[in-house]
PDB file of C-alpha atoms in Angstrom:
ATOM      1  CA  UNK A  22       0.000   0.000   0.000  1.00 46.00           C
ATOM      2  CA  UNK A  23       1.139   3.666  -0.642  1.00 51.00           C
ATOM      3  CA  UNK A  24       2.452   5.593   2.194  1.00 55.00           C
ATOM      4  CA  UNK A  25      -0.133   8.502   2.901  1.00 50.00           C
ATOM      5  CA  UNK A  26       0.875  11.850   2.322  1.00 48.00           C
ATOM      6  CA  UNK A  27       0.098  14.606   4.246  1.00 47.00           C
ATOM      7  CA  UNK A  28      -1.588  17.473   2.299  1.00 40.00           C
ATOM      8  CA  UNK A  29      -1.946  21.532   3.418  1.00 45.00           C
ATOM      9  CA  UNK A  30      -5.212  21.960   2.253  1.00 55.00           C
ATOM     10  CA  UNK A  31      -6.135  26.237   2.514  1.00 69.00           C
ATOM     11  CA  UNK A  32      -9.706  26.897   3.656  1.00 85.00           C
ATOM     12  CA  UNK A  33     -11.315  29.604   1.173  1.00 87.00           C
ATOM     13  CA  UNK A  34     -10.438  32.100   4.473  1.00 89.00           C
ATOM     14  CA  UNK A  35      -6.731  31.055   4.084  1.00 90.00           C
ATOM     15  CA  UNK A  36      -6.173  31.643   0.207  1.00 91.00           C
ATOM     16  CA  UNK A  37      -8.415  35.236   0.548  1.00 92.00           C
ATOM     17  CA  UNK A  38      -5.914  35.914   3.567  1.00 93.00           C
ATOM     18  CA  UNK A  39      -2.789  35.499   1.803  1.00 91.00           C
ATOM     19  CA  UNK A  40      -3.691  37.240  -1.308  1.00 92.00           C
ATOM     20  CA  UNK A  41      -4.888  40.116   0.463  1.00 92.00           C
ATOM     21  CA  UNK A  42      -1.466  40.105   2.802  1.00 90.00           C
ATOM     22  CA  UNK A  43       0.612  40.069  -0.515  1.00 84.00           C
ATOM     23  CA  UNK A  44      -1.145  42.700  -1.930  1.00 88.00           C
ATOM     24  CA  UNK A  45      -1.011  44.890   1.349  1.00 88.00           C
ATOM     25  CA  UNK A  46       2.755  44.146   1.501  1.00 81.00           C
ATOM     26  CA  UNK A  47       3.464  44.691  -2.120  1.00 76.00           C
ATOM     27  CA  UNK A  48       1.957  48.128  -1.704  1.00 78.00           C
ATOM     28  CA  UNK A  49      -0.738  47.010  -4.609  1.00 84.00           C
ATOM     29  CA  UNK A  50      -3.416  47.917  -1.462  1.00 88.00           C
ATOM     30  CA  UNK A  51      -2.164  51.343  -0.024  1.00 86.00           C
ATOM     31  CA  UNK A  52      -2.346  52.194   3.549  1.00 87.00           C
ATOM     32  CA  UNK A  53      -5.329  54.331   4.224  1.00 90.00           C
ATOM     33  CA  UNK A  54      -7.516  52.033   1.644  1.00 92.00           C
ATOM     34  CA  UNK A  55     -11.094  51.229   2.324  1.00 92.00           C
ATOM     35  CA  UNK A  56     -11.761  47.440   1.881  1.00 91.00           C
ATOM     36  CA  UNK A  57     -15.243  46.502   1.476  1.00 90.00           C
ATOM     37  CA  UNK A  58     -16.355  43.214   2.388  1.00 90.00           C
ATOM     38  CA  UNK A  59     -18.772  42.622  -0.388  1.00 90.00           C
ATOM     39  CA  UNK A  60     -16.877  44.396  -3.389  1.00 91.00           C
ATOM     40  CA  UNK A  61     -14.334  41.598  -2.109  1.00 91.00           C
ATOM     41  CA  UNK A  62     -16.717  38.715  -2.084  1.00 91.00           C
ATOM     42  CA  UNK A  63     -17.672  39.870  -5.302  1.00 93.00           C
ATOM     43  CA  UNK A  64     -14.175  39.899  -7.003  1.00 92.00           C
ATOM     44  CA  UNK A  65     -12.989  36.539  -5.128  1.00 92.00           C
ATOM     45  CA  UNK A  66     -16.349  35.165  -6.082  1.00 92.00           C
ATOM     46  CA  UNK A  67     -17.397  33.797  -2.871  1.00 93.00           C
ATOM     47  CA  UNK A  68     -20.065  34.857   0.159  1.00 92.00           C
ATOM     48  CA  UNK A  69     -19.188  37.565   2.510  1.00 90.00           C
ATOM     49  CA  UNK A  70     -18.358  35.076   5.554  1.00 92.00           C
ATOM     50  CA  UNK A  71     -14.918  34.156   4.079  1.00 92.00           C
ATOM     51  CA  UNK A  72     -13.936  37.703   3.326  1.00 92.00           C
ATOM     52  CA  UNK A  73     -14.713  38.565   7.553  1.00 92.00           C
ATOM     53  CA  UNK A  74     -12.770  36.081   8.273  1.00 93.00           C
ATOM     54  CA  UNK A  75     -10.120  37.035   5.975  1.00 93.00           C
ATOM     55  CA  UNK A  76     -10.316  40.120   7.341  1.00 94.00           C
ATOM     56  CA  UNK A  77     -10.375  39.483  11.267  1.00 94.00           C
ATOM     57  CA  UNK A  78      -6.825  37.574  10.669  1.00 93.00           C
ATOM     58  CA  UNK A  79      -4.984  40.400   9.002  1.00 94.00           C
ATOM     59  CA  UNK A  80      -6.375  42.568  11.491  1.00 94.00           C
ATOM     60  CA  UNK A  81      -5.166  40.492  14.026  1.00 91.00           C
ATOM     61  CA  UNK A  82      -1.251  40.612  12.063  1.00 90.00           C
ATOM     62  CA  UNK A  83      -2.053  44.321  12.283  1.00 89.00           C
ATOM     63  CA  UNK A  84      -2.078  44.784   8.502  1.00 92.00           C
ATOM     64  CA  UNK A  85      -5.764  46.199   8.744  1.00 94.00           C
ATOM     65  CA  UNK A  86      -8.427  47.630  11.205  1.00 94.00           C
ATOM     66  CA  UNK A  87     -11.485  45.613  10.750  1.00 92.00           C
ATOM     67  CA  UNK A  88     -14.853  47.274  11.495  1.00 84.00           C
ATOM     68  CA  UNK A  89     -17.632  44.470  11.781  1.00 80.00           C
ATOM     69  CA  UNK A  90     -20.638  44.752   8.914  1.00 75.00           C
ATOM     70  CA  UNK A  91     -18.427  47.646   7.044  1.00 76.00           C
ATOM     71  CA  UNK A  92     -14.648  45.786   6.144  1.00 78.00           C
ATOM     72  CA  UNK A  93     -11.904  47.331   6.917  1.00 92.00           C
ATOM     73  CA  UNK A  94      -8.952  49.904   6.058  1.00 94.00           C
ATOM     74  CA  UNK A  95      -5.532  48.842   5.463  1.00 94.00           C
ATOM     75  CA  UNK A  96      -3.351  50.316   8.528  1.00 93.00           C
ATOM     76  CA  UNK A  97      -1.810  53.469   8.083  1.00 92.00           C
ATOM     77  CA  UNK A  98       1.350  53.582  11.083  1.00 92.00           C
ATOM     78  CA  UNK A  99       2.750  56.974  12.750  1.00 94.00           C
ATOM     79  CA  UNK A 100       6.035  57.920  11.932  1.00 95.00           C
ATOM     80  CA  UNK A 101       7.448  57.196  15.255  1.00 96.00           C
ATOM     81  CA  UNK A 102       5.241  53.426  14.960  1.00 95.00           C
ATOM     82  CA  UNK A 103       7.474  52.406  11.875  1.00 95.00           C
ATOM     83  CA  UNK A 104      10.625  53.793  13.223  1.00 97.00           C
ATOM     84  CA  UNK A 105       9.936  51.432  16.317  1.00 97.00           C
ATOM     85  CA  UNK A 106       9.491  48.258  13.683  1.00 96.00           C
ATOM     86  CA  UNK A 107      12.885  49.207  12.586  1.00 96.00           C
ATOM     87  CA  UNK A 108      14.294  49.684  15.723  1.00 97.00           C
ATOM     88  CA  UNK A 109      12.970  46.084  17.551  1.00 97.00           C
ATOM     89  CA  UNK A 110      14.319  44.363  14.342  1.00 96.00           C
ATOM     90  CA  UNK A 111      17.547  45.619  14.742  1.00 97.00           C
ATOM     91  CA  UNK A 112      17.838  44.102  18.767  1.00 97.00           C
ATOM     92  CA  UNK A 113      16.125  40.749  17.296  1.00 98.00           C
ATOM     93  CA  UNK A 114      17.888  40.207  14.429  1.00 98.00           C
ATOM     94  CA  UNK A 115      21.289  41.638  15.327  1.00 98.00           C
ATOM     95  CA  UNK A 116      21.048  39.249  18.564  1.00 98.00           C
ATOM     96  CA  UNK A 117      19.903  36.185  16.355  1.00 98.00           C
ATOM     97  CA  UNK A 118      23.057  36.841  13.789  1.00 98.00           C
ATOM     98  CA  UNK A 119      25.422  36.423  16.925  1.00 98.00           C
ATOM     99  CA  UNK A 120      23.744  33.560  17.955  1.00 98.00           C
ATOM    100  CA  UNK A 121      23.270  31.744  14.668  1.00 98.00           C
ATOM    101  CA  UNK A 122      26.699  32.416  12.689  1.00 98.00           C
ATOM    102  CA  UNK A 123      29.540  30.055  14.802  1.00 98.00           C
ATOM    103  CA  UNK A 124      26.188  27.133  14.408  1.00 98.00           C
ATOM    104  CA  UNK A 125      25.259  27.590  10.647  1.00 98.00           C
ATOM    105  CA  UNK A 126      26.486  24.772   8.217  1.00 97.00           C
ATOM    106  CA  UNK A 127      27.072  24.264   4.427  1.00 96.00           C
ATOM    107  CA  UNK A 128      22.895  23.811   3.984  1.00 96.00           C
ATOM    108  CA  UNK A 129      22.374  27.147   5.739  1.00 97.00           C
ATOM    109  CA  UNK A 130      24.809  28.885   3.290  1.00 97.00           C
ATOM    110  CA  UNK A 131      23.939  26.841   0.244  1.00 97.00           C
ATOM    111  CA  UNK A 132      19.962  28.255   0.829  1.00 97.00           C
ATOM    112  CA  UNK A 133      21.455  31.519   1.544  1.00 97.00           C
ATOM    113  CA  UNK A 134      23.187  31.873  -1.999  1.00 96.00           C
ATOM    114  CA  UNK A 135      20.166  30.657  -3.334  1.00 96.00           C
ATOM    115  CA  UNK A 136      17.917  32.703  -1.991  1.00 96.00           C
ATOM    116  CA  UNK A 137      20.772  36.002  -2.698  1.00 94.00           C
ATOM    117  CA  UNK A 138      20.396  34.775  -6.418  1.00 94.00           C
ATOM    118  CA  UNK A 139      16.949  34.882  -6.624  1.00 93.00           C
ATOM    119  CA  UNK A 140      16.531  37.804  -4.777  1.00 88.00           C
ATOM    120  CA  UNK A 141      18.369  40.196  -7.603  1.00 85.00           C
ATOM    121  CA  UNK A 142      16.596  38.384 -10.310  1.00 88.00           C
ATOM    122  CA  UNK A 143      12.975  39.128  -9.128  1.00 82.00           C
ATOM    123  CA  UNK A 144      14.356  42.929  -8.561  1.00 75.00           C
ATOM    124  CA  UNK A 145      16.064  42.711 -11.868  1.00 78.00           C
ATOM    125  CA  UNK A 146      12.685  41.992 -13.580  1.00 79.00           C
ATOM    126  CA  UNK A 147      10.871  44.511 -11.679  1.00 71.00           C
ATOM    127  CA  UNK A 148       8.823  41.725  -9.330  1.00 72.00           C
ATOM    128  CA  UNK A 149       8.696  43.786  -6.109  1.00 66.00           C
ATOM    129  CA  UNK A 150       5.720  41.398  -4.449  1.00 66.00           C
ATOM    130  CA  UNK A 151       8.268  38.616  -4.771  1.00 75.00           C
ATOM    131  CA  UNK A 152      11.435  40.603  -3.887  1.00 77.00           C
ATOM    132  CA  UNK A 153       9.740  40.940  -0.230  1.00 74.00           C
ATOM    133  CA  UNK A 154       9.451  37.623   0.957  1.00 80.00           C
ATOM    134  CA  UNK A 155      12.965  36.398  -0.613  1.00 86.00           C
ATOM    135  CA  UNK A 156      14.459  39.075   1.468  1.00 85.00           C
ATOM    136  CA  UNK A 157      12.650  38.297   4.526  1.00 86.00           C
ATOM    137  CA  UNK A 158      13.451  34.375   3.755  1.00 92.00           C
ATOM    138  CA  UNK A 159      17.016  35.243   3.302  1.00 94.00           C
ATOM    139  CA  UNK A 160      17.764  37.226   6.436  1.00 94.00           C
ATOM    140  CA  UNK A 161      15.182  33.907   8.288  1.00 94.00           C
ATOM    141  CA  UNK A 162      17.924  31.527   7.046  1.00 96.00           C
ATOM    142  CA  UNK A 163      20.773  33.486   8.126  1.00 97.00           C
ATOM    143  CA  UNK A 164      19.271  33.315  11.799  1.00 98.00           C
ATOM    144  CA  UNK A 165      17.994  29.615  11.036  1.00 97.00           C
ATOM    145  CA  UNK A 166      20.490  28.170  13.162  1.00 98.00           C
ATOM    146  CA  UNK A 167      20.253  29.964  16.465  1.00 98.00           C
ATOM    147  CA  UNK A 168      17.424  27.698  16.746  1.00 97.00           C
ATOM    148  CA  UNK A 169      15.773  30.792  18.378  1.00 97.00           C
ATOM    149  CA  UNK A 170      11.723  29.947  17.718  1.00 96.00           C
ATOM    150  CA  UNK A 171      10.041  32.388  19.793  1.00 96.00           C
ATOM    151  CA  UNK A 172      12.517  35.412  18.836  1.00 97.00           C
ATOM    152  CA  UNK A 173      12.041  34.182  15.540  1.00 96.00           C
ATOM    153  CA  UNK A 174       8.072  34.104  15.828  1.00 94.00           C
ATOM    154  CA  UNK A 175       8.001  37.888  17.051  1.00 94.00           C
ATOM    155  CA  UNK A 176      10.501  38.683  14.308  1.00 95.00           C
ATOM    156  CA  UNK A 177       8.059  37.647  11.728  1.00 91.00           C
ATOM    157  CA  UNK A 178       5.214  39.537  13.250  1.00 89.00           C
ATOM    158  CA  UNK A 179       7.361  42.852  12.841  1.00 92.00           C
ATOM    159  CA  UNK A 180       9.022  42.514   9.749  1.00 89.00           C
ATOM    160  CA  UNK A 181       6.186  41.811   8.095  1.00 86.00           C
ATOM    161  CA  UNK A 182       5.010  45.352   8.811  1.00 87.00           C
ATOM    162  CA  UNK A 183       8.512  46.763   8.378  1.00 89.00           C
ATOM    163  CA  UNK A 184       9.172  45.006   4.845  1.00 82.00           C
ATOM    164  CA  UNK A 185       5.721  46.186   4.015  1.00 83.00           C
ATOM    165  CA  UNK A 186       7.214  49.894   3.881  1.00 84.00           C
ATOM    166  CA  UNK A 187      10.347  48.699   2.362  1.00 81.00           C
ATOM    167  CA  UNK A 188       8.238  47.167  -0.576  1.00 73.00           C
ATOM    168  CA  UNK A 189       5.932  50.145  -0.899  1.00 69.00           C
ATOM    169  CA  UNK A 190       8.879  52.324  -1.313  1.00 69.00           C
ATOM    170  CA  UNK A 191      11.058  49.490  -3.096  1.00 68.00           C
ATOM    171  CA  UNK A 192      11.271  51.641  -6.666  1.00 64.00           C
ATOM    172  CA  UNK A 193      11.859  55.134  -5.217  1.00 66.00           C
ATOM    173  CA  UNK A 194      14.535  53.908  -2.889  1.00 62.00           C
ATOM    174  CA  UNK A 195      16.855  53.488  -5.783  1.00 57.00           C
ATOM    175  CA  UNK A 196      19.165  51.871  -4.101  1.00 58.00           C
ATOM    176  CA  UNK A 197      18.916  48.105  -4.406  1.00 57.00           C
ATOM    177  CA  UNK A 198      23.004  47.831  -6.104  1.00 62.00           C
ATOM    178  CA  UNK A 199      23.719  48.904  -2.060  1.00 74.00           C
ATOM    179  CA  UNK A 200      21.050  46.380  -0.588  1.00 77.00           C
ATOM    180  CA  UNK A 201      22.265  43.839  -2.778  1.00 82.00           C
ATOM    181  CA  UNK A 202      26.183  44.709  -1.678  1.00 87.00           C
ATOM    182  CA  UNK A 203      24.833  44.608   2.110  1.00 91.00           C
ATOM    183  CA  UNK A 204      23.556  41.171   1.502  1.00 92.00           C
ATOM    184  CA  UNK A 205      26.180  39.460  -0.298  1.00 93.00           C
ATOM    185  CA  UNK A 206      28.691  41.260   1.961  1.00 96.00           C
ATOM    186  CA  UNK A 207      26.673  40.035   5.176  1.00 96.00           C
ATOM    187  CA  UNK A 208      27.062  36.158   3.435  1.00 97.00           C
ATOM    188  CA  UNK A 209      30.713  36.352   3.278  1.00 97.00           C
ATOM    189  CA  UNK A 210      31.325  37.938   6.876  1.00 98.00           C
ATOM    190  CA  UNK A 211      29.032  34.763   7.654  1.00 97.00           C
ATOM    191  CA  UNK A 212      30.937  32.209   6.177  1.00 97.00           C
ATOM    192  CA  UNK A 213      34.061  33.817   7.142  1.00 97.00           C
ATOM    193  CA  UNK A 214      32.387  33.350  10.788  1.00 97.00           C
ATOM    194  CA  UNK A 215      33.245  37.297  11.161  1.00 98.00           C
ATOM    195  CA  UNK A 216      30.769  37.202  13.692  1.00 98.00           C
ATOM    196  CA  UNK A 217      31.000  41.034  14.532  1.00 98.00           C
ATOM    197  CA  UNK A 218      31.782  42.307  11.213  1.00 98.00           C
ATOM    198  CA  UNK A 219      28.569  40.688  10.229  1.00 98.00           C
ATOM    199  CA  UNK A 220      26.337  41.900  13.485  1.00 98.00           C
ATOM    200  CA  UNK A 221      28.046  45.540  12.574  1.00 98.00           C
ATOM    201  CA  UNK A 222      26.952  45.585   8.760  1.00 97.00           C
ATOM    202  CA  UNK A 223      23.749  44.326   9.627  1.00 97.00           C
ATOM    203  CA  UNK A 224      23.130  47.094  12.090  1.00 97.00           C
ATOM    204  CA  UNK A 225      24.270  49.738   9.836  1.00 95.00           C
ATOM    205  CA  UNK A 226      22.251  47.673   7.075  1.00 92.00           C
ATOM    206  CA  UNK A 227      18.634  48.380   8.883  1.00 93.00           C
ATOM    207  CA  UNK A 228      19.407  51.802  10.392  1.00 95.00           C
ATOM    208  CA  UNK A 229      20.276  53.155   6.532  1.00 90.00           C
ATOM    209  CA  UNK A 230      16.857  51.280   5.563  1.00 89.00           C
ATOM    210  CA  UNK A 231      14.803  52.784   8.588  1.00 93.00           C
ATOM    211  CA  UNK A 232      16.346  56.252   7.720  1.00 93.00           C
ATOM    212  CA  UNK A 233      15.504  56.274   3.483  1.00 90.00           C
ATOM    213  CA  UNK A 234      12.029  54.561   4.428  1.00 90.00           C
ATOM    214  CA  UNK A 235      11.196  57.501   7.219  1.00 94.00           C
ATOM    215  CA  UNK A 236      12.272  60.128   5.010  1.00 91.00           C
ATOM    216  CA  UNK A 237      10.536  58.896   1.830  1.00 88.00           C
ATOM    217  CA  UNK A 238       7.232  58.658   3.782  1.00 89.00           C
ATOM    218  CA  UNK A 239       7.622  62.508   5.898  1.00 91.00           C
ATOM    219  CA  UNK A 240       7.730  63.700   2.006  1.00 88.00           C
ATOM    220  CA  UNK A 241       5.037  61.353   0.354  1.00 83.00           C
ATOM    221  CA  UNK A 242       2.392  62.707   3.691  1.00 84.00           C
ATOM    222  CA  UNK A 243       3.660  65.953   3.040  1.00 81.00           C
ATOM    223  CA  UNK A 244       2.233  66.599  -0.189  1.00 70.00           C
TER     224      UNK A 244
END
């Protein structure tokens, strides 16, 4: 007899969920946007129970405010509330890189290159809403083997809402030949074990990011 095989099967809550958290993070849905449950149903093609529910979880990741029998508007963040993102990455992940570079092996760095690779092609070919999970996969595997799961867990939560600014502002930034630098210089302090020449570039890495994305917002509200 055939070995079973376990299958992830997505409830119709699930697939609306993720489709409407790339679209958030990819900037395609801009902060401020009204999101109306039954223009939604309408579009996914589906009743307006799914979309609610949909909706409750990303308002529970903090990527929208859901207001029951209306939908919901995609979270627009305070200056000072994005700066913080940037700044509790910066203890997490600086802390995990220490942690993770004397334990990570030849399939950490082997997924790493990868993932660098693929990375510059999807910005190459102008695919932002992939661009933003690669990066945030990338900088996972570098902290992969700290074997950290909680630190990693509330990592997630905020740079999801970090990398969503990052993506929005992706094009204007202009800067992705010193991004991609950063990250193939962090990969070589890594497999060097340079373990704080690596913590040191990634520090100056995020602060230069929270700086560009803080100033390219001030002057996109000002207007």
């Amino acid at each position: 007899m055939a070995q079973k095989r376990a299958v992830v099967r997505q409830s119709l809550p699930d697939v609306i969920a993720t489709d409407l958290r790339n679209r958030i993070l990819s900037g395609d849905l801009a902060e401020g946007d009204l999101i109306r449950q039954e223009l939604l149903a309408e579009e996914y093609d589906v009743s307006r129970m799914p979309v609610r529910e949909a909706l409750k979880r990303l308002d529970s990741e903090g990527l929208v405010v859901f207001i029951n029998n209306r939908g919901a508007t995609v979270t627009k963040h305070s200056l000072a509330e994005i700066a913080e993102f940037f700044d509790v990455r910066i203890l997490l992940e600086v802390d995990l890189l220490k942690k993770s570079i004397p334990l990570m092996d030849e399939h950490h760095f082997d997924q790493c290159s990868e993932l660098l690779d693929e990375m510059e092609a999807s910005y190459a070919a102008g695919n932002v809403a992939d661009w933003g999970p690669l990066n945030a996969q990338y900088h996972a595997m570098l902290y992969e083997a700290a074997n950290q799961k909680l630190t990693m867990q509330l990592l997630e939560r905020v740079s999801m809402q970090a990398n969503r600014y990052v993506s929005m502002h992706i094009d204007q930034l202009r800067k992705a030949d010193n991004a991609e630098h950063d990250h193939r210089s962090l990969f070589n302090l890594a497999r060097l074990r340079d373990v704080d020449g690596a913590a040191n570039l990634l520090r100056a890495h995020l602060e230069n990011t929270k700086q560009q994305i803080l100033e390219l917002i001030a002057a996109t509200r000002s207007k």
